[in-house]
Amino acid sequence: MPKIKSLIALVVAIGMLAAGQTVLAAGPSSVPLGTTTQFAVLAGTPAVTNTGPSIVTGDVGIDPAAAVTGFPPGVVIGTIHAADAVASQAKSDLVIAYDDAAGRTPATSVAGGTLGGQTLVAGVYNAGGNTLDLTGTLTLDGQNDPSSVWIFQATSDLITASSSSVAFINGAQPCNVFWQVTSSATLGSGSTFGGTILALTSITMDNGVTMAGRALARNGDVTLINDTITTPTCASPIPTPTPTAVPTPTPTPAATPSPTATPTAAPTATPTAIPTATPTATGTATPTATTPTATATATNIPTATTSSMPTLRPASTPKISQTVLLSPAPLLTLPPTGASPVGQKGTAPQTLGGAMVALGGLLVLAAVVLAQRRPARR
């Protein structure tokens, strides 16, 4: 049963190749090139030959032979190493690379060795004893993986037709394509080719070939005619950005506003009217009728006697009582009824003098009362 399943898978793969469909294959690892990475052209013997204004970007080397001709008119943007230690080391590394590519398995067989019209993903492809032929366009699909690798095993020769091409899509790169050729490789005029050729014998590039890769021949020669070769450089895969967790901002508690002290209006002192003491004057004047002798007797100056200072009580408006005691007014002696003052000597003047004395006493009394009332009003 396992053998039957393997045969079925092989038939399906061959059918898809023949129909020009995309074939999925496990991507192999890259082929180790060693020091040959810096070379665009490397040959064994007898020579590296160029005709016309070819442009080679990368080193040119040969070992064990030492013949490199055609530069100029060709231009080498690099260094020519003819049978030196650098070329010798590169040839040793080429052997390792060649053997590595030739031994890769498992491989998908290319029906009839025909590559034109195919779209292939990364993998190992084998011509199955046929010449690996490219007519038209071969498309290599990287499936958005720039590290995808293709290894083609030509068990015979590799031949590309004029104006044929190798196209790269979805991240595929010429630096990751390797052509292991058991015999020799020939690239048709005006063709566009991509990848590193590891040929056992020789490599011939017809007029006007554009190549993004390397022409490395282990034992034979390399021939160029007005061609352009550029050593490919792999673009670094674009790293997938790792999302950085954005820290959640910690909410800052809102500041509690400090209570604003409400100014309390200072109480306004209500002026309390100082009560005015109303003195009550109590005076008793008792006239006493004496003998008809008109004798005016003046008593001492009346003395105003006041009671204690008024007492203030907060509950009610205090009333201040002030008693003024007046001494009896001076007694005036009046003549008897019917008597005439004319016959009495000195009677009229004495009577007038007594009246004046009484009036003076009243004035003094009034002054004392007024003097006592003024402090109470303040």
Short mmCIF file of C-alpha atoms in Angstrom, two decimals:
data_model
loop_
_atom_site.label_atom_id
_atom_site.label_comp_id
_atom_site.label_asym_id
_atom_site.label_seq_id
_atom_site.Cartn_x
_atom_site.Cartn_y
_atom_site.Cartn_z
CA MET A 1 0.00 0.00 0.00
CA PRO A 2 2.71 2.62 0.82
CA LYS A 3 4.30 2.05 -2.60
CA ILE A 4 0.96 2.55 -4.33
CA LYS A 5 0.37 5.82 -2.47
CA SER A 6 3.83 7.09 -3.42
CA LEU A 7 3.20 6.25 -7.07
CA ILE A 8 -0.12 8.09 -6.98
CA ALA A 9 1.53 11.19 -5.49
CA LEU A 10 4.26 11.08 -8.12
CA VAL A 11 1.73 10.80 -10.94
CA VAL A 12 -0.23 13.77 -9.55
CA ALA A 13 2.92 15.87 -9.32
CA ILE A 14 3.97 15.01 -12.87
CA GLY A 15 0.50 15.82 -14.12
CA MET A 16 0.57 19.21 -12.45
CA LEU A 17 3.98 20.03 -13.92
CA ALA A 18 2.79 19.05 -17.38
CA ALA A 19 -0.28 21.22 -17.02
CA GLY A 20 1.74 24.23 -15.93
CA GLN A 21 0.20 24.38 -12.45
CA THR A 22 1.84 25.55 -9.26
CA VAL A 23 3.51 22.67 -7.48
CA LEU A 24 3.90 22.76 -3.72
CA ALA A 25 7.11 21.31 -2.31
CA ALA A 26 8.91 21.42 0.99
CA GLY A 27 11.50 24.19 0.91
CA PRO A 28 15.11 22.97 1.26
CA SER A 29 17.90 24.77 3.03
CA SER A 30 20.34 26.91 1.10
CA VAL A 31 23.43 25.46 -0.59
CA PRO A 32 26.68 26.48 1.18
CA LEU A 33 28.87 28.38 -1.28
CA GLY A 34 31.78 29.25 0.97
CA THR A 35 34.24 31.68 -0.59
CA THR A 36 32.65 31.26 -4.03
CA THR A 37 29.99 33.76 -2.85
CA GLN A 38 32.20 36.67 -3.91
CA PHE A 39 32.74 35.35 -7.45
CA ALA A 40 30.56 36.13 -10.46
CA VAL A 41 32.71 33.94 -12.78
CA LEU A 42 34.92 30.99 -11.78
CA ALA A 43 36.50 28.47 -14.12
CA GLY A 44 38.95 25.52 -14.10
CA THR A 45 40.74 25.30 -17.41
CA PRO A 46 41.74 26.37 -19.95
CA ALA A 47 40.47 29.99 -19.67
CA VAL A 48 37.89 32.64 -18.94
CA THR A 49 37.13 34.30 -22.27
CA ASN A 50 35.14 37.44 -23.01
CA THR A 51 34.09 39.14 -26.23
CA GLY A 52 32.59 42.61 -26.29
CA PRO A 53 31.79 45.07 -23.52
CA SER A 54 30.57 42.59 -20.97
CA ILE A 55 30.05 43.87 -17.47
CA VAL A 56 30.81 41.58 -14.57
CA THR A 57 29.93 42.74 -11.06
CA GLY A 58 31.86 40.50 -8.70
CA ASP A 59 35.21 38.72 -8.79
CA VAL A 60 36.52 36.69 -11.72
CA GLY A 61 38.72 33.68 -10.99
CA ILE A 62 40.36 30.65 -12.56
CA ASP A 63 42.34 27.71 -11.17
CA PRO A 64 44.42 25.70 -11.96
CA ALA A 65 44.69 27.55 -15.30
CA ALA A 66 45.56 31.25 -15.28
CA ALA A 67 44.22 32.62 -18.58
CA VAL A 68 41.68 35.44 -18.36
CA THR A 69 41.12 37.29 -21.66
CA GLY A 70 38.79 40.00 -22.98
CA PHE A 71 39.02 42.43 -20.05
CA PRO A 72 39.03 44.97 -21.54
CA PRO A 73 36.86 45.61 -23.44
CA GLY A 74 34.94 43.76 -20.76
CA VAL A 75 34.69 45.39 -17.34
CA VAL A 76 35.15 43.60 -14.07
CA ILE A 77 33.74 45.43 -11.08
CA GLY A 78 35.70 43.36 -8.63
CA THR A 79 39.03 41.51 -8.62
CA ILE A 80 40.50 39.03 -11.08
CA HIS A 81 42.09 36.07 -9.34
CA ALA A 82 44.16 33.97 -11.74
CA ALA A 83 45.59 30.80 -10.18
CA ASP A 84 46.13 32.43 -6.82
CA ALA A 85 45.30 31.24 -3.35
CA VAL A 86 41.90 32.94 -3.39
CA ALA A 87 40.89 31.23 -6.62
CA SER A 88 42.22 27.89 -5.39
CA GLN A 89 40.17 28.11 -2.21
CA ALA A 90 37.11 29.09 -4.17
CA LYS A 91 37.52 26.03 -6.41
CA SER A 92 37.63 23.79 -3.35
CA ASP A 93 34.46 25.38 -1.99
CA LEU A 94 32.83 24.94 -5.40
CA VAL A 95 33.35 21.20 -5.23
CA ILE A 96 31.63 21.11 -1.86
CA ALA A 97 28.71 23.18 -3.08
CA TYR A 98 28.30 21.10 -6.22
CA ASP A 99 28.22 17.82 -4.32
CA ASP A 100 25.77 19.24 -1.78
CA ALA A 101 23.30 20.33 -4.45
CA ALA A 102 23.59 17.07 -6.39
CA GLY A 103 22.79 15.01 -3.32
CA ARG A 104 19.62 16.84 -2.21
CA THR A 105 16.53 14.71 -1.77
CA PRO A 106 13.65 14.27 -2.05
CA ALA A 107 13.27 15.79 -5.45
CA THR A 108 10.27 16.48 -7.64
CA SER A 109 10.78 15.16 -11.17
CA VAL A 110 10.36 17.64 -14.00
CA ALA A 111 8.52 15.83 -16.75
CA GLY A 112 10.64 15.80 -19.87
CA GLY A 113 12.93 18.34 -18.23
CA THR A 114 10.69 21.13 -19.52
CA LEU A 115 10.54 24.20 -17.33
CA GLY A 116 8.87 26.76 -19.61
CA GLY A 117 5.40 27.85 -18.50
CA GLN A 118 5.79 26.50 -14.97
CA THR A 119 5.20 28.26 -11.68
CA LEU A 120 7.16 26.52 -8.97
CA VAL A 121 7.40 27.07 -5.26
CA ALA A 122 10.49 26.33 -3.19
CA GLY A 123 11.85 22.80 -3.47
CA VAL A 124 14.23 20.38 -5.18
CA TYR A 125 13.51 19.57 -8.84
CA ASN A 126 15.20 16.84 -10.93
CA ALA A 127 15.28 16.51 -14.74
CA GLY A 128 15.16 12.73 -14.49
CA GLY A 129 17.95 12.00 -16.98
CA ASN A 130 16.75 14.62 -19.48
CA THR A 131 18.28 17.89 -20.56
CA LEU A 132 16.81 20.60 -18.38
CA ASP A 133 15.25 22.94 -20.90
CA LEU A 134 13.81 26.39 -20.46
CA THR A 135 11.79 27.91 -23.26
CA GLY A 136 9.54 30.82 -22.40
CA THR A 137 9.21 31.86 -18.77
CA LEU A 138 9.77 29.95 -15.58
CA THR A 139 8.14 31.62 -12.57
CA LEU A 140 9.42 31.01 -9.07
CA ASP A 141 6.92 31.83 -6.33
CA GLY A 142 8.35 32.62 -2.92
CA GLN A 143 4.91 32.57 -1.27
CA ASN A 144 5.86 35.68 0.65
CA ASP A 145 8.89 33.97 2.18
CA PRO A 146 12.14 35.65 1.05
CA SER A 147 14.17 32.72 2.39
CA SER A 148 12.55 30.22 0.00
CA VAL A 149 15.14 28.03 -1.77
CA TRP A 150 15.05 26.23 -5.17
CA ILE A 151 17.53 23.54 -6.24
CA PHE A 152 17.42 22.25 -9.84
CA GLN A 153 19.29 19.08 -10.66
CA ALA A 154 20.13 18.78 -14.37
CA THR A 155 21.28 15.21 -14.83
CA SER A 156 22.58 16.15 -18.26
CA ASP A 157 22.80 19.67 -19.72
CA LEU A 158 21.04 22.95 -18.97
CA ILE A 159 19.91 24.88 -22.03
CA THR A 160 17.82 28.03 -22.16
CA ALA A 161 16.29 29.32 -25.38
CA SER A 162 16.83 32.81 -26.72
CA SER A 163 14.75 35.44 -24.94
CA SER A 164 13.71 32.98 -22.26
CA SER A 165 13.47 34.20 -18.70
CA VAL A 166 13.23 33.29 -15.06
CA ALA A 167 10.74 35.43 -13.11
CA PHE A 168 10.59 35.90 -9.35
CA ILE A 169 7.39 36.67 -7.46
CA ASN A 170 6.14 36.91 -3.87
CA GLY A 171 9.53 37.29 -2.25
CA ALA A 172 11.52 34.82 -4.36
CA GLN A 173 15.17 35.90 -4.80
CA PRO A 174 17.90 34.85 -7.29
CA CYS A 175 20.39 34.41 -4.42
CA ASN A 176 18.37 31.39 -3.26
CA VAL A 177 18.26 29.53 -6.62
CA PHE A 178 20.89 26.86 -7.48
CA TRP A 179 21.38 25.01 -10.75
CA GLN A 180 23.47 21.87 -10.40
CA VAL A 181 24.48 20.76 -13.92
CA THR A 182 26.09 17.36 -14.47
CA SER A 183 27.56 18.38 -17.83
CA SER A 184 27.55 21.90 -19.31
CA ALA A 185 25.19 24.90 -19.37
CA THR A 186 24.31 27.11 -22.34
CA LEU A 187 22.26 30.29 -22.01
CA GLY A 188 20.58 31.55 -25.19
CA SER A 189 21.08 35.06 -26.54
CA GLY A 190 18.97 37.79 -25.08
CA SER A 191 17.77 35.59 -22.25
CA THR A 192 17.27 36.68 -18.65
CA PHE A 193 18.46 34.18 -16.13
CA GLY A 194 18.58 34.01 -12.35
CA GLY A 195 20.49 31.82 -9.91
CA THR A 196 23.90 30.26 -9.39
CA ILE A 197 25.05 27.70 -11.97
CA LEU A 198 27.25 24.93 -10.53
CA ALA A 199 28.44 23.16 -13.68
CA LEU A 200 30.75 20.16 -13.71
CA THR A 201 32.23 21.03 -17.09
CA SER A 202 31.71 24.43 -18.76
CA ILE A 203 29.36 27.40 -19.10
CA THR A 204 28.65 29.34 -22.30
CA MET A 205 26.67 32.57 -22.36
CA ASP A 206 25.57 33.76 -25.78
CA ASN A 207 25.27 37.39 -26.83
CA GLY A 208 23.36 39.76 -24.61
CA VAL A 209 22.48 37.51 -21.69
CA THR A 210 21.49 39.20 -18.45
CA MET A 211 22.15 37.13 -15.42
CA ALA A 212 21.49 37.81 -11.73
CA GLY A 213 23.63 35.04 -10.32
CA ARG A 214 26.98 33.26 -10.81
CA ALA A 215 28.63 31.20 -13.56
CA LEU A 216 30.80 28.66 -11.68
CA ALA A 217 32.45 25.82 -13.67
CA ARG A 218 34.42 23.19 -11.79
CA ASN A 219 36.63 21.81 -14.58
CA GLY A 220 35.96 23.63 -17.85
CA ASP A 221 35.91 27.18 -19.13
CA VAL A 222 33.48 30.09 -19.01
CA THR A 223 32.74 32.05 -22.20
CA LEU A 224 31.05 35.48 -22.30
CA ILE A 225 29.82 37.53 -25.28
CA ASN A 226 28.61 41.02 -24.46
CA ASP A 227 26.84 39.83 -21.33
CA THR A 228 25.92 41.29 -17.96
CA ILE A 229 26.45 39.32 -14.78
CA THR A 230 25.64 40.66 -11.33
CA THR A 231 26.37 38.76 -8.15
CA PRO A 232 23.06 38.55 -6.28
CA THR A 233 22.60 39.68 -2.73
CA CYS A 234 19.82 38.34 -0.57
CA ALA A 235 17.55 40.91 0.94
CA SER A 236 17.07 40.43 4.64
CA PRO A 237 13.62 39.19 5.52
CA ILE A 238 11.44 41.92 6.83
CA PRO A 239 10.92 41.07 10.49
CA THR A 240 7.37 40.82 11.62
CA PRO A 241 6.95 43.53 14.21
CA THR A 242 6.13 42.14 17.60
CA PRO A 243 3.20 44.02 18.98
CA THR A 244 4.23 45.89 22.05
CA ALA A 245 1.69 45.86 24.76
CA VAL A 246 0.60 49.36 25.43
CA PRO A 247 0.38 49.79 29.17
CA THR A 248 -3.06 50.70 30.36
CA PRO A 249 -2.79 54.04 32.00
CA THR A 250 -3.65 53.89 35.68
CA PRO A 251 -6.42 56.36 36.29
CA THR A 252 -5.29 59.09 38.60
CA PRO A 253 -7.90 59.76 41.25
CA ALA A 254 -9.30 63.19 40.91
CA ALA A 255 -8.11 65.45 43.64
CA THR A 256 -10.84 66.10 46.19
CA PRO A 257 -11.25 69.80 46.32
CA SER A 258 -10.48 71.19 49.75
CA PRO A 259 -13.54 72.72 51.29
CA THR A 260 -13.45 76.43 50.99
CA ALA A 261 -14.09 78.09 54.25
CA THR A 262 -17.13 80.25 53.97
CA PRO A 263 -16.30 83.48 55.64
CA THR A 264 -18.63 84.11 58.55
CA ALA A 265 -19.54 87.66 58.88
CA ALA A 266 -18.26 89.00 62.11
CA PRO A 267 -21.20 89.89 64.25
CA THR A 268 -21.83 93.58 64.28
CA ALA A 269 -21.98 94.84 67.73
CA THR A 270 -25.31 96.42 68.30
CA PRO A 271 -24.71 99.51 70.28
CA THR A 272 -26.69 99.48 73.44
CA ALA A 273 -27.93 102.85 74.37
CA ILE A 274 -26.70 103.83 77.74
CA PRO A 275 -29.81 104.65 79.65
CA THR A 276 -29.99 108.18 80.83
CA ALA A 277 -30.77 108.35 84.44
CA THR A 278 -33.78 110.57 85.01
CA PRO A 279 -33.32 112.09 88.36
CA THR A 280 -36.47 112.62 90.30
CA ALA A 281 -36.18 115.68 92.35
CA THR A 282 -38.20 115.49 95.52
CA GLY A 283 -38.22 118.78 97.28
CA THR A 284 -40.56 119.74 100.06
CA ALA A 285 -40.76 123.35 100.90
CA THR A 286 -42.77 124.01 104.03
CA PRO A 287 -43.48 127.68 104.62
CA THR A 288 -43.88 128.40 108.32
CA ALA A 289 -45.67 131.50 109.44
CA THR A 290 -43.90 133.11 112.38
CA THR A 291 -44.45 136.24 114.35
CA PRO A 292 -45.00 139.43 112.52
CA THR A 293 -41.40 140.22 112.91
CA ALA A 294 -40.05 140.43 109.45
CA THR A 295 -36.98 138.41 109.98
CA ALA A 296 -35.57 136.63 107.06
CA THR A 297 -33.64 133.58 108.15
CA ALA A 298 -31.62 131.81 105.50
CA THR A 299 -30.78 128.23 106.20
CA ASN A 300 -27.76 126.48 104.90
CA ILE A 301 -27.39 126.03 101.16
CA PRO A 302 -29.68 123.22 100.14
CA THR A 303 -27.77 119.94 99.69
CA ALA A 304 -28.73 117.69 96.87
CA THR A 305 -28.42 114.12 97.96
CA THR A 306 -28.38 111.48 95.26
CA SER A 307 -29.02 107.82 95.69
CA SER A 308 -26.59 105.06 94.56
CA MET A 309 -25.34 104.81 90.99
CA PRO A 310 -27.86 103.28 88.57
CA THR A 311 -27.59 99.48 88.20
CA LEU A 312 -27.51 98.04 84.60
CA ARG A 313 -29.19 94.74 83.97
CA PRO A 314 -28.93 92.96 80.55
CA ALA A 315 -32.44 91.52 80.70
CA SER A 316 -34.27 94.79 80.56
CA THR A 317 -33.56 98.41 80.21
CA PRO A 318 -32.63 99.50 83.63
CA LYS A 319 -34.34 102.37 85.18
CA ILE A 320 -32.20 104.57 87.27
CA SER A 321 -33.92 106.40 90.03
CA GLN A 322 -32.29 109.45 91.49
CA THR A 323 -33.78 111.30 94.35
CA VAL A 324 -32.71 114.82 95.01
CA LEU A 325 -33.66 116.04 98.48
CA LEU A 326 -33.87 119.72 98.85
CA SER A 327 -33.60 121.45 102.14
CA PRO A 328 -36.52 123.68 103.00
CA ALA A 329 -36.45 127.03 101.37
CA PRO A 330 -35.54 129.93 103.63
CA LEU A 331 -38.38 131.15 105.67
CA LEU A 332 -39.65 134.54 104.95
CA THR A 333 -41.31 136.42 107.83
CA LEU A 334 -44.33 138.23 106.57
CA PRO A 335 -45.88 141.19 108.36
CA PRO A 336 -49.17 140.56 110.04
CA THR A 337 -52.30 141.18 108.16
CA GLY A 338 -53.28 144.79 108.13
CA ALA A 339 -49.97 146.00 109.36
CA SER A 340 -48.19 148.64 107.42
CA PRO A 341 -44.48 148.30 106.94
CA VAL A 342 -44.02 152.03 106.77
CA GLY A 343 -43.93 152.58 110.54
CA GLN A 344 -41.25 149.98 111.12
CA LYS A 345 -37.68 151.03 110.59
CA GLY A 346 -35.58 148.83 108.49
CA THR A 347 -38.39 146.39 107.74
CA ALA A 348 -38.62 146.86 103.93
CA PRO A 349 -34.94 146.60 103.28
CA GLN A 350 -34.64 143.57 105.45
CA THR A 351 -37.50 141.92 103.58
CA LEU A 352 -35.84 142.65 100.18
CA GLY A 353 -32.51 141.29 101.40
CA GLY A 354 -34.10 138.08 102.50
CA ALA A 355 -35.67 137.63 99.11
CA MET A 356 -32.34 138.10 97.41
CA VAL A 357 -30.74 135.57 99.70
CA ALA A 358 -33.52 133.06 98.88
CA LEU A 359 -33.10 133.66 95.16
CA GLY A 360 -29.36 133.09 95.41
CA GLY A 361 -29.93 129.85 97.22
CA LEU A 362 -32.26 128.61 94.48
CA LEU A 363 -29.68 129.45 91.83
CA VAL A 364 -27.02 127.50 93.71
CA LEU A 365 -29.37 124.57 94.07
CA ALA A 366 -30.12 124.58 90.34
CA ALA A 367 -26.42 124.63 89.53
CA VAL A 368 -25.76 121.64 91.77
CA VAL A 369 -28.59 119.66 90.17
CA LEU A 370 -27.34 120.39 86.66
CA ALA A 371 -23.81 119.40 87.61
CA GLN A 372 -25.01 116.02 88.87
CA ARG A 373 -27.14 115.29 85.74
CA ARG A 374 -24.32 115.91 83.19
CA PRO A 375 -22.20 112.77 84.06
CA ALA A 376 -25.27 110.56 83.85
CA ARG A 377 -25.90 111.66 80.21
CA ARG A 378 -22.38 110.63 79.14
#
